[in-house]
Amino acid sequence: MTSYDVTVTREDNLWVAHADNVGATDVEHFQDLDVEVRDYIAGMTDAEPGDFVIHWRYEINGRDVTDALARFMIAERELRDVMAKEAAKAAERDAARLDAIKAVRSAGLSQRVAADVVGLSHQRVHQLVSSQPKLLPASGQNKLA
Amino acid sequence: MVNRRMKPAQVLTLIRKLARQQGLTIEELPKRGKGSHRIFALADSEGKEVGRFGLTGHARDLSWKVLESTEGSLAHLFGEKWTEGR
């Protein structure tokens, strides 16, 4: 895969990215560098933005801060991955919890007991159930507890 | 050598003017990435691409490095100091 060496420097409140053998561009926000530099290189070389690798070097006032920034960005990316997985797990748990509430309610127990089963307040269970289409028995019916 | 800051739109205007003088045409190329760049190709009278440049989407003055890079990349068409001749 083709690779490009890109050196990022700071100039007049802009992040300036110089891609070897391609040219230079600048962006206002650090977070835009990857998208914008890929966009620039792709346009200048007739490549697709995902078809090449960028080797970044960050140089601020003559000081190479690549290692520190690269470590931060890797840690940030890893944390985002973990958070995305956690969010997916939370969504899975929420769906399963709602199913559990419905099952307990369908079996004839009260919302208060369903709340006890899933470890939530009965008000929260009420909110969850109320936000769903009406599939459960009407309140007060088949109450066993 | 670049001696004055310019915004992307000013650079484009200048290149259009110089291209007209040289009998070159400018074509904006289709976007490839998700960024804000506009990429332009310069072609001679036979339609052959003779140069290419990209302009960022922000409206601020371009950095010196970008201006110098753009100037250098089109120097074979407009001369070494074409940004000064506006």
Short mmCIF file of C-alpha atoms in Angstrom, two decimals:
data_model
loop_
_atom_site.label_atom_id
_atom_site.label_comp_id
_atom_site.label_asym_id
_atom_site.label_seq_id
_atom_site.Cartn_x
_atom_site.Cartn_y
_atom_site.Cartn_z
CA MET A 1 0.00 0.00 0.00
CA THR A 2 1.26 3.47 -0.85
CA SER A 3 2.35 5.55 2.10
CA TYR A 4 2.93 9.24 2.61
CA ASP A 5 5.03 11.02 5.19
CA VAL A 6 3.10 13.98 6.55
CA THR A 7 4.68 16.55 8.84
CA VAL A 8 2.30 18.66 10.87
CA THR A 9 3.41 22.03 12.20
CA ARG A 10 1.69 25.01 13.76
CA GLU A 11 1.55 28.34 11.97
CA ASP A 12 -0.65 31.35 12.74
CA ASN A 13 -3.28 29.32 14.56
CA LEU A 14 -3.48 26.79 11.76
CA TRP A 15 -2.33 23.20 11.63
CA VAL A 16 -0.16 22.92 8.56
CA ALA A 17 0.32 19.49 7.04
CA HIS A 18 3.04 18.92 4.50
CA ALA A 19 2.80 15.66 2.61
CA ASP A 20 6.09 14.68 1.02
CA ASN A 21 5.97 14.71 -2.79
CA VAL A 22 2.37 15.93 -2.77
CA GLY A 23 2.09 19.39 -1.25
CA ALA A 24 0.75 21.15 1.78
CA THR A 25 -2.59 22.02 3.25
CA ASP A 26 -3.79 23.56 6.49
CA VAL A 27 -6.73 23.11 8.82
CA GLU A 28 -8.13 25.02 11.77
CA HIS A 29 -8.72 22.09 14.11
CA PHE A 30 -6.38 19.27 15.00
CA GLN A 31 -9.21 16.75 14.94
CA ASP A 32 -9.80 17.54 11.25
CA LEU A 33 -6.26 16.66 10.20
CA ASP A 34 -6.83 13.04 9.27
CA VAL A 35 -9.96 13.59 7.19
CA GLU A 36 -8.65 16.74 5.54
CA VAL A 37 -5.16 15.49 4.77
CA ARG A 38 -6.57 12.26 3.33
CA ASP A 39 -8.98 14.34 1.29
CA TYR A 40 -6.14 16.48 0.01
CA ILE A 41 -3.77 13.63 -0.83
CA ALA A 42 -6.57 11.64 -2.47
CA GLY A 43 -7.51 14.57 -4.67
CA MET A 44 -3.95 15.37 -5.60
CA THR A 45 -2.97 11.78 -6.42
CA ASP A 46 -6.20 10.33 -7.84
CA ALA A 47 -6.33 7.79 -5.02
CA GLU A 48 -9.14 6.83 -2.70
CA PRO A 49 -8.76 8.24 0.85
CA GLY A 50 -8.53 4.75 2.34
CA ASP A 51 -6.06 3.42 -0.18
CA PHE A 52 -2.91 4.80 1.40
CA VAL A 53 -1.17 4.96 4.73
CA ILE A 54 -0.08 8.19 6.37
CA HIS A 55 2.99 8.31 8.58
CA TRP A 56 2.40 11.32 10.78
CA ARG A 57 5.07 13.48 12.34
CA TYR A 58 4.10 16.34 14.62
CA GLU A 59 6.57 19.12 15.08
CA ILE A 60 5.72 22.10 17.26
CA ASN A 61 8.18 25.00 17.30
CA GLY A 62 10.92 22.68 16.15
CA ARG A 63 10.21 20.07 18.79
CA ASP A 64 9.14 16.59 17.72
CA VAL A 65 6.09 15.67 19.78
CA THR A 66 5.05 12.72 17.61
CA ASP A 67 5.48 10.01 20.24
CA ALA A 68 3.44 11.82 22.88
CA LEU A 69 0.60 12.68 20.50
CA ALA A 70 0.60 9.24 18.90
CA ARG A 71 0.37 7.57 22.32
CA PHE A 72 -2.52 9.85 23.26
CA MET A 73 -4.37 9.19 20.00
CA ILE A 74 -3.95 5.43 20.31
CA ALA A 75 -5.21 5.53 23.91
CA GLU A 76 -8.11 7.75 22.88
CA ARG A 77 -9.05 5.41 20.03
CA GLU A 78 -8.83 2.36 22.27
CA LEU A 79 -11.00 4.05 24.88
CA ARG A 80 -13.58 4.95 22.24
CA ASP A 81 -13.61 1.34 21.06
CA VAL A 82 -14.18 0.14 24.62
CA MET A 83 -16.93 2.74 25.13
CA ALA A 84 -18.61 1.72 21.87
CA LYS A 85 -18.55 -1.92 22.96
CA GLU A 86 -19.92 -0.93 26.36
CA ALA A 87 -22.68 1.06 24.71
CA ALA A 88 -23.59 -1.95 22.57
CA LYS A 89 -23.61 -4.16 25.67
CA ALA A 90 -25.75 -1.62 27.52
CA ALA A 91 -28.25 -1.59 24.65
CA GLU A 92 -28.30 -5.38 24.71
CA ARG A 93 -28.86 -5.32 28.47
CA ASP A 94 -31.64 -2.75 28.13
CA ALA A 95 -33.47 -4.90 25.60
CA ALA A 96 -33.08 -8.01 27.74
CA ARG A 97 -34.23 -6.12 30.83
CA LEU A 98 -37.33 -4.91 29.07
CA ASP A 99 -38.05 -8.45 27.92
CA ALA A 100 -37.64 -9.63 31.52
CA ILE A 101 -40.06 -6.96 32.79
CA LYS A 102 -42.59 -7.92 30.13
CA ALA A 103 -42.22 -11.61 30.97
CA VAL A 104 -42.72 -11.00 34.68
CA ARG A 105 -45.69 -8.71 34.04
CA SER A 106 -47.21 -11.13 31.55
CA ALA A 107 -46.92 -13.82 34.17
CA GLY A 108 -49.18 -11.75 36.33
CA LEU A 109 -46.85 -9.96 38.71
CA SER A 110 -47.06 -6.27 39.46
CA GLN A 111 -44.79 -3.55 38.15
CA ARG A 112 -43.38 -3.18 41.65
CA VAL A 113 -42.33 -6.83 41.70
CA ALA A 114 -40.92 -6.55 38.19
CA ALA A 115 -38.88 -3.61 39.46
CA ASP A 116 -37.58 -5.75 42.28
CA VAL A 117 -36.54 -8.43 39.78
CA VAL A 118 -34.52 -6.12 37.55
CA GLY A 119 -33.17 -3.91 40.32
CA LEU A 120 -34.85 -0.66 39.30
CA SER A 121 -37.34 1.61 40.99
CA HIS A 122 -40.97 0.91 40.16
CA GLN A 123 -41.19 4.41 38.72
CA ARG A 124 -38.38 3.65 36.29
CA VAL A 125 -40.02 0.38 35.32
CA HIS A 126 -43.24 2.30 34.74
CA GLN A 127 -41.36 4.68 32.46
CA LEU A 128 -39.79 1.83 30.51
CA VAL A 129 -43.08 0.03 30.10
CA SER A 130 -44.96 3.21 29.22
CA SER A 131 -42.52 4.03 26.45
CA GLN A 132 -43.29 0.70 24.79
CA PRO A 133 -46.32 -0.21 22.68
CA LYS A 134 -49.15 -1.55 24.84
CA LEU A 135 -48.48 -5.26 25.03
CA LEU A 136 -48.84 -5.79 28.75
CA PRO A 137 -52.03 -6.40 30.66
CA ALA A 138 -53.75 -3.25 31.87
CA SER A 139 -52.67 -2.02 35.30
CA GLY A 140 -54.42 -3.81 38.11
CA GLN A 141 -55.22 -6.93 36.10
CA ASN A 142 -53.77 -10.28 37.14
CA LYS A 143 -51.91 -8.73 40.04
CA LEU A 144 -50.61 -11.44 42.30
CA ALA A 145 -48.33 -9.33 44.45
CA MET B 1 8.50 33.95 -3.21
CA VAL B 2 5.23 34.49 -1.44
CA ASN B 3 5.17 37.93 0.16
CA ARG B 4 1.57 38.32 1.19
CA ARG B 5 -1.04 36.11 2.79
CA MET B 6 -4.05 35.19 0.71
CA LYS B 7 -7.30 33.41 1.25
CA PRO B 8 -8.11 30.31 -0.82
CA ALA B 9 -10.57 32.26 -2.97
CA GLN B 10 -7.92 34.87 -3.76
CA VAL B 11 -5.46 32.18 -4.76
CA LEU B 12 -8.04 30.64 -7.05
CA THR B 13 -8.81 34.01 -8.65
CA LEU B 14 -5.12 34.65 -9.25
CA ILE B 15 -4.55 31.21 -10.74
CA ARG B 16 -7.57 31.62 -13.01
CA LYS B 17 -6.20 34.94 -14.23
CA LEU B 18 -2.71 33.55 -14.88
CA ALA B 19 -4.12 30.45 -16.52
CA ARG B 20 -6.16 32.57 -18.91
CA GLN B 21 -3.04 34.52 -19.82
CA GLN B 22 -1.20 31.27 -20.52
CA GLY B 23 -4.05 29.78 -22.52
CA LEU B 24 -4.66 27.12 -19.92
CA THR B 25 -8.00 25.89 -18.68
CA ILE B 26 -8.96 25.03 -15.12
CA GLU B 27 -11.21 22.17 -14.23
CA GLU B 28 -12.41 21.36 -10.72
CA LEU B 29 -12.04 17.63 -10.15
CA PRO B 30 -14.73 15.50 -8.51
CA LYS B 31 -14.42 15.10 -4.75
CA ARG B 32 -12.88 11.89 -3.46
CA GLY B 33 -12.72 12.33 0.29
CA LYS B 34 -14.94 13.64 3.04
CA GLY B 35 -12.91 16.76 3.60
CA SER B 36 -13.37 20.32 2.43
CA HIS B 37 -10.75 20.50 -0.28
CA ARG B 38 -11.38 21.60 -3.81
CA ILE B 39 -8.92 20.10 -6.24
CA PHE B 40 -8.27 21.73 -9.61
CA ALA B 41 -6.42 20.56 -12.68
CA LEU B 42 -4.84 22.88 -15.20
CA ALA B 43 -4.85 21.71 -18.80
CA ASP B 44 -3.15 22.99 -21.94
CA SER B 45 -4.88 23.71 -25.23
CA GLU B 46 -4.82 20.02 -26.10
CA GLY B 47 -6.54 19.11 -22.87
CA LYS B 48 -3.45 17.55 -21.33
CA GLU B 49 -3.12 18.08 -17.59
CA VAL B 50 -0.11 20.24 -16.88
CA GLY B 51 -0.66 21.07 -13.22
CA ARG B 52 -2.83 20.45 -10.23
CA PHE B 53 -3.50 22.22 -6.96
CA GLY B 54 -5.78 21.87 -3.97
CA LEU B 55 -7.43 24.53 -1.85
CA THR B 56 -8.65 23.99 1.66
CA GLY B 57 -12.24 24.81 2.59
CA HIS B 58 -11.63 27.32 5.34
CA ALA B 59 -12.02 31.02 4.66
CA ARG B 60 -8.94 32.20 6.54
CA ASP B 61 -5.64 33.35 5.11
CA LEU B 62 -3.67 30.32 4.00
CA SER B 63 -0.49 29.55 5.89
CA TRP B 64 2.83 30.59 4.39
CA LYS B 65 3.77 26.96 3.92
CA VAL B 66 0.65 26.22 1.90
CA LEU B 67 1.10 29.33 -0.21
CA GLU B 68 4.75 28.47 -0.84
CA SER B 69 3.85 24.90 -1.68
CA THR B 70 1.16 26.00 -4.13
CA GLU B 71 3.48 28.56 -5.65
CA GLY B 72 6.20 25.96 -6.08
CA SER B 73 3.88 23.37 -7.56
CA LEU B 74 2.74 25.76 -10.33
CA ALA B 75 6.06 27.54 -10.87
CA HIS B 76 6.70 25.52 -14.04
CA LEU B 77 3.59 27.17 -15.52
CA PHE B 78 3.54 30.68 -14.13
CA GLY B 79 7.15 31.34 -13.12
CA GLU B 80 8.98 31.24 -9.80
CA LYS B 81 7.27 34.21 -8.15
CA TRP B 82 3.84 34.12 -9.66
CA THR B 83 2.11 34.93 -6.38
CA GLU B 84 3.84 38.32 -6.36
CA GLY B 85 2.55 39.30 -9.76
CA ARG B 86 -1.00 40.01 -8.80
#
